[in-house]
Coordinates of C-alpha atoms in Angstrom, one line a residue:
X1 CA 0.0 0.0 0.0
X2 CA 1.3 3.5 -0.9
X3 CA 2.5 5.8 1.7
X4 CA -0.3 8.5 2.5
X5 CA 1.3 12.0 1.9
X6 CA 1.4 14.7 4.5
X7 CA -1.5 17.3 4.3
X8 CA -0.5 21.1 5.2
X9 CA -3.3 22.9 6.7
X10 CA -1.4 25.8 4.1
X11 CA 2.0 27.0 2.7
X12 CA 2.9 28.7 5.5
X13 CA 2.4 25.7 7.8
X14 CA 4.6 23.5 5.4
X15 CA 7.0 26.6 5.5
X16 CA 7.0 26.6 9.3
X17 CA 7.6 22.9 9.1
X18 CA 10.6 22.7 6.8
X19 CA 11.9 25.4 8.9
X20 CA 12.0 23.6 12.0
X21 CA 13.1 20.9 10.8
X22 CA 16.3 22.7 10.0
X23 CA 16.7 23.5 13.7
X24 CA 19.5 21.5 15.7
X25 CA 16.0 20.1 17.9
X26 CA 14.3 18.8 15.4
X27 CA 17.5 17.5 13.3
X28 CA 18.9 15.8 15.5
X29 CA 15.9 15.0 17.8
X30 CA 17.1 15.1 20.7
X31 CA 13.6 14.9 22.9
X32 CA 13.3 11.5 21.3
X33 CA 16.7 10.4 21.9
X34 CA 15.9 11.7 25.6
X35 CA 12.8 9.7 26.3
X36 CA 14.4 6.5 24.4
X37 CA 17.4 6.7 26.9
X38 CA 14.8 8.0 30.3
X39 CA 12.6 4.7 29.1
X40 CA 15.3 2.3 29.0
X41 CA 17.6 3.8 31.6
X42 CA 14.5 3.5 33.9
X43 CA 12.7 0.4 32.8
X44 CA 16.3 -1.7 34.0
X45 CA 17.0 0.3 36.7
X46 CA 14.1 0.0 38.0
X47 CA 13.9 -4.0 37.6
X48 CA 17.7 -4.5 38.8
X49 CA 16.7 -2.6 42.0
X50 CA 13.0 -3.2 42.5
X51 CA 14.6 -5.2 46.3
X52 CA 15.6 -1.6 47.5
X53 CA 12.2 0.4 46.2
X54 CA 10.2 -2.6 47.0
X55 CA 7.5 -4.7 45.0
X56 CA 5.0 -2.3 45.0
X57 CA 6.6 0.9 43.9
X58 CA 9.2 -0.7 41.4
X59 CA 5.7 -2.4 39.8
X60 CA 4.2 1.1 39.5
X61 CA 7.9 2.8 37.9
X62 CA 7.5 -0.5 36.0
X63 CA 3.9 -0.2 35.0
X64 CA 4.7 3.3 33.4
X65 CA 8.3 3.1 32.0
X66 CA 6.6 0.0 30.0
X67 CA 3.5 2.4 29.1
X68 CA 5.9 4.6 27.8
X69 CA 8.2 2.9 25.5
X70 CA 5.0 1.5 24.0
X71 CA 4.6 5.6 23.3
X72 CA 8.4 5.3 21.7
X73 CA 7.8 1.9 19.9
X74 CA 4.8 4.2 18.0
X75 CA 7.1 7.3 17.1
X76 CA 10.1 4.6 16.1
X77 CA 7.2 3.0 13.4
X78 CA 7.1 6.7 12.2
X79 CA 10.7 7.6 11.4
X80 CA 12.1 9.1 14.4
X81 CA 14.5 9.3 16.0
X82 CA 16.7 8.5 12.4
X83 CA 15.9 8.0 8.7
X84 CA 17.1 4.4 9.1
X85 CA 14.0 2.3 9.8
X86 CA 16.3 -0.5 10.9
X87 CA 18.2 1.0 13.1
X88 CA 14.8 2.5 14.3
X89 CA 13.5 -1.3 14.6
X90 CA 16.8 -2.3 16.5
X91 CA 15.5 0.4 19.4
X92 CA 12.2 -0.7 19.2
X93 CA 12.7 -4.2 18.8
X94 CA 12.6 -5.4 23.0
X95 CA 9.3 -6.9 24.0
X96 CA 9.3 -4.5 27.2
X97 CA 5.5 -4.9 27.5
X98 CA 5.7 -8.6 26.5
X99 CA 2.7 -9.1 24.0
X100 CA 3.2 -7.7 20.6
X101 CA 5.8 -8.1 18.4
X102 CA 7.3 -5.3 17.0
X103 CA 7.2 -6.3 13.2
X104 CA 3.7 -6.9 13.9
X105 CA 2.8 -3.4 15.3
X106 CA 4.5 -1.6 12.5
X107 CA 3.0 -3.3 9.8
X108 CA -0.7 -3.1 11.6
X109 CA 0.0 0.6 12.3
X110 CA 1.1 1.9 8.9
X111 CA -1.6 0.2 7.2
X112 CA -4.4 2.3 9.7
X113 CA -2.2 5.4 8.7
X114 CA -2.0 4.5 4.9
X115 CA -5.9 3.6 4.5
X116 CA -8.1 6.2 3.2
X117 CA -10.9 4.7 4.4
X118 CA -9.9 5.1 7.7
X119 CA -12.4 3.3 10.8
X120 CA -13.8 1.1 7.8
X121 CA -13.2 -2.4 9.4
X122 CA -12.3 -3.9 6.0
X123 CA -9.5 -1.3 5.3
X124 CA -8.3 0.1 8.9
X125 CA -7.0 -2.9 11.1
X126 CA -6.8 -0.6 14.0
X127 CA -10.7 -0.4 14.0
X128 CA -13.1 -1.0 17.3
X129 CA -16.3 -1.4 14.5
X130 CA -17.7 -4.4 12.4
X131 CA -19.2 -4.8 9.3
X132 CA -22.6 -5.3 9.4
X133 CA -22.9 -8.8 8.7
X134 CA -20.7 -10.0 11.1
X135 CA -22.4 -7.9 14.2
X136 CA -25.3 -9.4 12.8
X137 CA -23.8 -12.8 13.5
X138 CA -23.1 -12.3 17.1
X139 CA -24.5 -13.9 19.8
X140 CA -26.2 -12.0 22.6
X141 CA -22.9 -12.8 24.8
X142 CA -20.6 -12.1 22.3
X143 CA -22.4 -8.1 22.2
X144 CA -22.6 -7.9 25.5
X145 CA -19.1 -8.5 25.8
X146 CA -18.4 -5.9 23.5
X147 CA -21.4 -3.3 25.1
X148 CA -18.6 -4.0 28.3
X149 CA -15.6 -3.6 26.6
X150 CA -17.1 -0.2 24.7
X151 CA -17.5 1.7 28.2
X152 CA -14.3 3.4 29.5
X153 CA -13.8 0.7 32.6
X154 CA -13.8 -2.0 30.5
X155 CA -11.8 -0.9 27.7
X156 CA -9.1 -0.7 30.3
X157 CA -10.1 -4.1 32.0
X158 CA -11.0 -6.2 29.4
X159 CA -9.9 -4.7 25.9
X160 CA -6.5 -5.8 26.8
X161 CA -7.4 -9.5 27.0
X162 CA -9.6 -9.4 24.0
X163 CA -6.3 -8.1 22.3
X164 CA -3.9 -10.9 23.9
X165 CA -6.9 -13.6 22.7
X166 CA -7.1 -12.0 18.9
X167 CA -3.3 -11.9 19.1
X168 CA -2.5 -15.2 20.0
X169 CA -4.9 -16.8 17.9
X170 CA -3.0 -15.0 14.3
X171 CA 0.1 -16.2 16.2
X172 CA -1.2 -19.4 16.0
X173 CA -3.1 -19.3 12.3
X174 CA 0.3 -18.2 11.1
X175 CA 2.5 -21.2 12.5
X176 CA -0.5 -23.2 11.0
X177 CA -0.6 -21.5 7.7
X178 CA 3.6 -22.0 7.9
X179 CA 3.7 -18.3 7.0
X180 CA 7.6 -17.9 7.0
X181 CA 7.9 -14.3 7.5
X182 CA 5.1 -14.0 10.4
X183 CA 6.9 -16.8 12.1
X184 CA 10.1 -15.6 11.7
X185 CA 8.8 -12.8 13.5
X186 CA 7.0 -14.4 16.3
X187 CA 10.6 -16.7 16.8
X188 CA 12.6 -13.4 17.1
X189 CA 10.4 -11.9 19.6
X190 CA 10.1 -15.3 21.8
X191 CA 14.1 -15.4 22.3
X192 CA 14.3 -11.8 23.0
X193 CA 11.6 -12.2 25.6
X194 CA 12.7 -15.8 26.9
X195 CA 16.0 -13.2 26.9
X196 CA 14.3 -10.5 29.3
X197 CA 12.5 -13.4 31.6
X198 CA 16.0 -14.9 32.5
X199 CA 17.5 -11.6 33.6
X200 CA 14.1 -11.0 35.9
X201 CA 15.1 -14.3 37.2
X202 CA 18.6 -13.4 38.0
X203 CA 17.6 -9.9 40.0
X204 CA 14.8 -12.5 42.0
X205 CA 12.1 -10.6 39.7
X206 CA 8.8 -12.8 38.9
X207 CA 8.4 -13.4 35.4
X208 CA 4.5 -14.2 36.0
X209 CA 4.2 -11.0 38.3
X210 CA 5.4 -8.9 35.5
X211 CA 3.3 -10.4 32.8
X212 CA 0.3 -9.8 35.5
X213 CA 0.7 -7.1 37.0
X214 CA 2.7 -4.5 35.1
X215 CA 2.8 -5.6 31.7
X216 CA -1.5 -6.2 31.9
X217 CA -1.6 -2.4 33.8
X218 CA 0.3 -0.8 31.1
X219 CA -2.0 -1.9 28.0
X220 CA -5.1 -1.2 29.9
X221 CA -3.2 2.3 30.1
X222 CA -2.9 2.5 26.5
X223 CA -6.3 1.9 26.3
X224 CA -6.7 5.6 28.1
X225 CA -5.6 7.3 24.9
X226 CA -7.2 5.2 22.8
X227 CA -10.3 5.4 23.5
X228 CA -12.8 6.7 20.9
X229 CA -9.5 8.1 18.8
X230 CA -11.7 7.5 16.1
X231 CA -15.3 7.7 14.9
X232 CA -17.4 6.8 12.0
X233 CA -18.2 10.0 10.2
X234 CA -18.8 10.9 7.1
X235 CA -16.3 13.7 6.3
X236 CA -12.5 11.8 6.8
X237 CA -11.5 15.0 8.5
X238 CA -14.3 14.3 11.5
X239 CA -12.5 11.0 12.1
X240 CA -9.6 11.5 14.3
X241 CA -10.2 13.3 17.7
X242 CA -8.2 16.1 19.3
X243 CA -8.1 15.5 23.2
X244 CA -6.9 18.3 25.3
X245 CA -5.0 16.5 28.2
X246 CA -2.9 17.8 30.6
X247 CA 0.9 17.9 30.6
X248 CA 1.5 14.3 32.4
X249 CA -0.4 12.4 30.1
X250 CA 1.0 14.8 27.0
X251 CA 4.1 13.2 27.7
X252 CA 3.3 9.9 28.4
X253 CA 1.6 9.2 25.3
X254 CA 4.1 11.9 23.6
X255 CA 1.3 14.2 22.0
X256 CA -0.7 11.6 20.6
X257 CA -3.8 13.2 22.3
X258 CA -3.3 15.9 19.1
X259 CA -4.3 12.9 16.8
X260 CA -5.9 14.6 14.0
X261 CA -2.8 16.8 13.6
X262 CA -0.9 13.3 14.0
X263 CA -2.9 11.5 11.2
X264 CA -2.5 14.7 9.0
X265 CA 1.2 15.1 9.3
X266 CA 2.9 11.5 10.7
X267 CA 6.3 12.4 9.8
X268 CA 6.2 15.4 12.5
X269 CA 8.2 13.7 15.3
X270 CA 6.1 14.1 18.7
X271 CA 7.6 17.4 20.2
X272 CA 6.3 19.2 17.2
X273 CA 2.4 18.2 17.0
X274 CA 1.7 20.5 19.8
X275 CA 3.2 23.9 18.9
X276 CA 1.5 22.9 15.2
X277 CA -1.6 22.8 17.0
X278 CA -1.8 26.1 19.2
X279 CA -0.6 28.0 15.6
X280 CA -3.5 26.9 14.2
X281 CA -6.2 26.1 16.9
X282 CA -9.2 27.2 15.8
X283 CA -8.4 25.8 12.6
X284 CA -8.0 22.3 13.4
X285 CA -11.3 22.7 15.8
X286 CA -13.2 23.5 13.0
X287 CA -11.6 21.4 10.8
X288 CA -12.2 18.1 12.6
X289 CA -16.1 19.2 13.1
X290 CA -15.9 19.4 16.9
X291 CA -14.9 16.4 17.6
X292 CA -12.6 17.6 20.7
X293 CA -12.6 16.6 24.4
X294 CA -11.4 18.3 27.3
X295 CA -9.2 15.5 28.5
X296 CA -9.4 12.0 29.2
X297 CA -11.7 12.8 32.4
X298 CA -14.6 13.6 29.9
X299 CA -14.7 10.1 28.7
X300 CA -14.4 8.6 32.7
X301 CA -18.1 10.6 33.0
X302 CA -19.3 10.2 29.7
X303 CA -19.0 6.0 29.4
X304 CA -18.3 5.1 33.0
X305 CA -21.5 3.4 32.3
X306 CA -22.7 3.9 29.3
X307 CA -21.0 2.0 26.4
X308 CA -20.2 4.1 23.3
X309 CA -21.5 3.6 20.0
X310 CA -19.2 1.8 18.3
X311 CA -20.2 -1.8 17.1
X312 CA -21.8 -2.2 13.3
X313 CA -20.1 0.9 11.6
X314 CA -22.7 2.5 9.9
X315 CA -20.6 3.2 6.8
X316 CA -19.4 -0.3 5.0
X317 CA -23.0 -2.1 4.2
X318 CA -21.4 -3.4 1.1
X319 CA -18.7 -5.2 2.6
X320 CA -18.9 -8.6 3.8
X321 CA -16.2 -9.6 7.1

């Protein structure tokens, strides 16, 4: 699939861009290369001395150093912090957060970046929705599972194991299917974390208390930003939500709050999607149709309860999944 280009809000944006890029920040992007080495500097120091910190606050340091490289693994896919994609892959390639494969998120990502069509189940592989036919297939358990897993508690509780589940099983269909590359991938990622386990081991570190109980936590915190990212709607530029959160989470997730800026311009590296938006705020409200939220605290109130709409996606009656 062809590489979506960038799309400039106007010339002087693109200007403002190719300016900045110039700059010694932005050249030689030295916030990434600062929140690679804070990410992996903490993630092993905080494992090789989780005996002096003890369990409980080494699991929470643990819980967001791993949240956070997942932030880096997603700016690495996009081309930062060098033009080398496999040098990029070689700093990405650790399965800190144990589940997915980096060869795996890369290819899933770029395709939900690259598709026009963008929440359309058929095209994006990074949508929550279903074709029609197939939600029409369900069983009542199988949508009330879903109802559950479409309000803000349990697309932190149980979106994660949904995931692992759907994971697992392509894992699976692939060594089935002997699909050499996908294997070849799932192989390299199984030594590197059979790797990781052994050195837990050696600092006393449970292998199983990891997996449980930080690297379970630090999807479900994923799960935070990702909630309703994205929206069937008609106009393409209504799709992609602009969340206003404060600084904390900003650099957890490294700007991907600003997502319709992201999906716009994906080669701007993370530090750059927020000064792009305050230039042009009341542009990019208007542009995305008001599809803005006032931090992630809106969602907690909106769908504590209530499960959001997003099941049979309205738009794809033609297509068959």
């Amino acid at each position: 699939m062809a590489k979506r280009r960038a799309v400039y809000l106007h010339e002087e944006q693109r200007d403002f861009i190719q300016q900045r890029a110039r700059s010694w920040l932005w050249r030689y992007e030295l916030p990434t290369w600062t929140v690679i080495i804070a990410v992996y500097g903490g993630w092993f120091a905080t494992l090789a001395n989780w005996q002096t910190l003890g369990l409980w606050p080494a699991t929470l340091l643990l819980i967001v150093f791993t949240c956070w490289y997942l932030s880096v693994q997603h700016e690495l896919i996009h081309g930062h912090p060098t033009r080398w994609p496999w040098f990029n892959q070689l700093l990405g390639l650790l399965p800190l957060a144990v589940w997915y494969p980096y060869g795996f998120y890369r290819d899933s990502h770029l395709a939900h970046h690259n598709t026009p069509e963008l929440t359309l189940p058929h095209a994006d592989p990074e949508s929550y929705y279903f074709a029609p036919q197939r939600w029409q297939r369900f069983s009542r358990l199988q949508r009330e599972i879903i109802r559950l897993r479409n309000t803000f508690p349990g697309r932190l509780l149980l979106a994660p194991l949904l995931d692992i589940g759907q994971l697992l099983a392509g894992m699976i269909r692939a060594f089935y299917q002997r699909q050499t590359k996908t294997i070849a991938m799932w192989l390299v990622h199984g030594l590197l974390l059979a790797a990781l386990f052994t050195w837990m081991a050696h600092w006393d570190f449970s292998p199983l208390w990891f997996v449980l109980a930080v690297s379970y936590p630090a999807l479900a915190v994923t799960k935070i930003r990702s909630f309703l990212e994205h929206q069937a709607a008609d106009d393409p530029l209504a799709r992609s939500v602009i969340n206003e959160v404060a600084l904390p989470w900003r650099i957890l997730f490294l700007n991907l709050n600003y997502h319709s800026i992201h999906h716009d311009l994906p080669g701007v590296p993370w530090y750059g999607l927020r000064t792009l938006y305050l230039r042009d705020l009341q542009v990019y409200r208007q542009r995305n149709r008001g599809f803005l939220v006032q931090g992630y605290s809106e969602w907690l109130r909106r769908f504590l309860f209530t499960s959001v709409d997003v099941n049979a996606h309205p738009g794809c009656k033609q297509y068959n999944d």
